[in-house]
PDB file of C-alpha atoms in Angstrom:
ATOM      1  CA  MET A   1       0.000   0.000   0.000  1.00  0.00           C
ATOM      2  CA  SER A   2       1.377   3.317  -0.995  1.00  0.00           C
ATOM      3  CA  PRO A   3       1.802   6.152   1.482  1.00  0.00           C
ATOM      4  CA  LYS A   4      -0.793   8.188  -0.415  1.00  0.00           C
ATOM      5  CA  THR A   5      -3.424   5.406  -0.101  1.00  0.00           C
ATOM      6  CA  SER A   6      -2.586   4.957   3.552  1.00  0.00           C
ATOM      7  CA  PHE A   7      -3.007   8.700   4.123  1.00  0.00           C
ATOM      8  CA  ILE A   8      -6.421   8.684   2.375  1.00  0.00           C
ATOM      9  CA  ILE A   9      -7.619   5.718   4.464  1.00  0.00           C
ATOM     10  CA  LYS A  10      -6.482   7.407   7.678  1.00  0.00           C
ATOM     11  CA  THR A  11      -8.166  10.668   6.628  1.00  0.00           C
ATOM     12  CA  VAL A  12     -11.454   8.915   5.791  1.00  0.00           C
ATOM     13  CA  ALA A  13     -11.359   6.981   9.069  1.00  0.00           C
ATOM     14  CA  LEU A  14     -10.696  10.212  10.977  1.00  0.00           C
ATOM     15  CA  CYS A  15     -13.622  11.916   9.199  1.00  0.00           C
ATOM     16  CA  ILE A  16     -15.909   9.003  10.026  1.00  0.00           C
ATOM     17  CA  VAL A  17     -14.906   9.118  13.691  1.00  0.00           C
ATOM     18  CA  ALA A  18     -15.348  12.900  13.672  1.00  0.00           C
ATOM     19  CA  LEU A  19     -18.867  12.494  12.276  1.00  0.00           C
ATOM     20  CA  LEU A  20     -19.748   9.698  14.695  1.00  0.00           C
ATOM     21  CA  ILE A  21     -19.138  11.849  17.776  1.00  0.00           C
ATOM     22  CA  PRO A  22     -21.867  14.459  17.037  1.00  0.00           C
ATOM     23  CA  THR A  23     -24.147  11.678  15.796  1.00  0.00           C
ATOM     24  CA  MET A  24     -23.768   9.831  19.092  1.00  0.00           C
ATOM     25  CA  LEU A  25     -24.427  13.060  21.002  1.00  0.00           C
ATOM     26  CA  VAL A  26     -27.651  13.603  19.027  1.00  0.00           C
ATOM     27  CA  VAL A  27     -28.730  10.005  19.643  1.00  0.00           C
ATOM     28  CA  ASP A  28     -27.988  10.450  23.337  1.00  0.00           C
ATOM     29  CA  ALA A  29     -30.065  13.656  23.446  1.00  0.00           C
ATOM     30  CA  VAL A  30     -32.984  11.915  21.719  1.00  0.00           C
ATOM     31  CA  GLN A  31     -32.821   9.004  24.152  1.00  0.00           C
ATOM     32  CA  ALA A  32     -32.654  11.399  27.113  1.00  0.00           C
ATOM     33  CA  ARG A  33     -35.764  13.200  25.845  1.00  0.00           C
ATOM     34  CA  LYS A  34     -37.615   9.903  25.436  1.00  0.00           C
ATOM     35  CA  TYR A  35     -36.616   8.949  28.975  1.00  0.00           C
ATOM     36  CA  VAL A  36     -37.909  12.256  30.361  1.00  0.00           C
ATOM     37  CA  ASP A  37     -41.201  11.854  28.481  1.00  0.00           C
ATOM     38  CA  LEU A  38     -41.656   8.303  29.728  1.00  0.00           C
ATOM     39  CA  ARG A  39     -40.789   9.333  33.278  1.00  0.00           C
ATOM     40  CA  GLU A  40     -43.456  12.062  33.130  1.00  0.00           C
ATOM     41  CA  GLN A  41     -45.984   9.504  31.896  1.00  0.00           C
ATOM     42  CA  VAL A  42     -45.089   7.147  34.739  1.00  0.00           C
ATOM     43  CA  LEU A  43     -45.525   9.934  37.301  1.00  0.00           C
ATOM     44  CA  GLU A  44     -48.885  10.918  35.805  1.00  0.00           C
ATOM     45  CA  LEU A  45     -50.029   7.284  35.870  1.00  0.00           C
ATOM     46  CA  GLU A  46     -48.891   6.902  39.488  1.00  0.00           C
ATOM     47  CA  ASP A  47     -50.850  10.040  40.436  1.00  0.00           C
ATOM     48  CA  ARG A  48     -53.915   8.729  38.598  1.00  0.00           C
ATOM     49  CA  GLN A  49     -53.533   5.372  40.330  1.00  0.00           C
ATOM     50  CA  ALA A  50     -53.404   7.074  43.733  1.00  0.00           C
ATOM     51  CA  GLN A  51     -56.551   9.059  42.867  1.00  0.00           C
ATOM     52  CA  ILE A  52     -58.382   5.919  41.776  1.00  0.00           C
ATOM     53  CA  ILE A  53     -57.348   4.091  44.951  1.00  0.00           C
ATOM     54  CA  GLU A  54     -58.635   6.961  47.105  1.00  0.00           C
ATOM     55  CA  GLU A  55     -61.884   7.096  45.129  1.00  0.00           C
ATOM     56  CA  ASN A  56     -62.250   3.336  45.535  1.00  0.00           C
ATOM     57  CA  LYS A  57     -61.750   3.640  49.305  1.00  0.00           C
ATOM     58  CA  LYS A  58     -64.483   6.305  49.455  1.00  0.00           C
ATOM     59  CA  LEU A  59     -66.844   4.131  47.418  1.00  0.00           C
ATOM     60  CA  ILE A  60     -66.215   1.122  49.650  1.00  0.00           C
ATOM     61  CA  THR A  61     -66.932   3.282  52.696  1.00  0.00           C
ATOM     62  CA  ASP A  62     -70.133   4.566  51.078  1.00  0.00           C
ATOM     63  CA  ILE A  63     -71.222   1.009  50.266  1.00  0.00           C
ATOM     64  CA  SER A  64     -70.705  -0.104  53.854  1.00  0.00           C
ATOM     65  CA  ILE A  65     -72.601   2.897  55.170  1.00  0.00           C
ATOM     66  CA  LEU A  66     -75.475   2.467  52.723  1.00  0.00           C
ATOM     67  CA  SER A  67     -75.775  -1.272  53.291  1.00  0.00           C
ATOM     68  CA  SER A  68     -75.682  -1.157  57.089  1.00  0.00           C
ATOM     69  CA  ALA A  69     -78.527  -3.016  58.776  1.00  0.00           C
ATOM     70  CA  ASP A  70     -79.471  -0.032  60.960  1.00  0.00           C
ATOM     71  CA  ARG A  71     -79.874   2.256  57.951  1.00  0.00           C
ATOM     72  CA  ILE A  72     -81.943  -0.282  56.027  1.00  0.00           C
ATOM     73  CA  GLU A  73     -84.139  -0.904  59.061  1.00  0.00           C
ATOM     74  CA  THR A  74     -84.712   2.833  59.543  1.00  0.00           C
ATOM     75  CA  ILE A  75     -85.685   3.290  55.891  1.00  0.00           C
ATOM     76  CA  ALA A  76     -87.971   0.257  56.032  1.00  0.00           C
ATOM     77  CA  GLN A  77     -89.749   1.560  59.142  1.00  0.00           C
ATOM     78  CA  ASP A  78     -89.909   5.272  58.295  1.00  0.00           C
ATOM     79  CA  SER A  79     -90.282   5.386  54.525  1.00  0.00           C
ATOM     80  CA  LEU A  80     -91.957   2.074  53.732  1.00  0.00           C
ATOM     81  CA  ASP A  81     -94.013   1.634  56.918  1.00  0.00           C
ATOM     82  CA  MET A  82     -92.571  -1.844  57.430  1.00  0.00           C
ATOM     83  CA  ARG A  83     -92.048  -3.622  60.726  1.00  0.00           C
ATOM     84  CA  LYS A  84     -90.368  -6.757  61.950  1.00  0.00           C
ATOM     85  CA  ALA A  85     -92.551  -9.842  61.681  1.00  0.00           C
ATOM     86  CA  GLU A  86     -93.753 -11.430  64.865  1.00  0.00           C
ATOM     87  CA  THR A  87     -92.862 -15.060  65.497  1.00  0.00           C
ATOM     88  CA  ASP A  88     -96.444 -16.247  64.921  1.00  0.00           C
ATOM     89  CA  GLU A  89     -96.561 -14.413  61.558  1.00  0.00           C
ATOM     90  CA  ILE A  90     -93.653 -16.353  60.084  1.00  0.00           C
ATOM     91  CA  ILE A  91     -94.593 -19.288  57.839  1.00  0.00           C
ATOM     92  CA  ARG A  92     -91.921 -21.707  56.751  1.00  0.00           C
ATOM     93  CA  VAL A  93     -92.312 -23.324  53.354  1.00  0.00           C
ATOM     94  CA  GLU A  94     -90.413 -26.491  52.619  1.00  0.00           C
ATOM     95  CA  ILE A  95     -89.984 -27.667  49.032  1.00  0.00           C
ATOM     96  CA  LYS A  96     -89.159 -31.317  48.526  1.00  0.00           C
ATOM     97  CA  ASP A  97     -87.039 -32.452  45.652  1.00  0.00           C
ATOM     98  CA  ALA A  98     -89.431 -33.622  42.877  1.00  0.00           C
ATOM     99  CA  ARG A  99     -86.805 -35.838  41.267  1.00  0.00           C
ATOM    100  CA  LYS A 100     -86.874 -38.418  44.083  1.00  0.00           C
TER     101      LYS A 100
END
């Protein structure tokens, strides 16, 4: 290989390396931006998850309050004019299995 060819190869290799450095910096910047965007999405999703969990806790509390026996009994007595059945008013019905 002649010295001139060797010089050209070295020059081309140096140019390629010189171009790779800014290219790698640009790629790094793009990846950093993607990371920041994804991190923001994760934080937003974590906040939304916390809100949903709190809302779920409130709904569970509301369900337990609304389904309490005392509340249902009060509504039955006051709004629907219902009362507890006396022992002699209760009729038990027994259904036998017809397949036997």
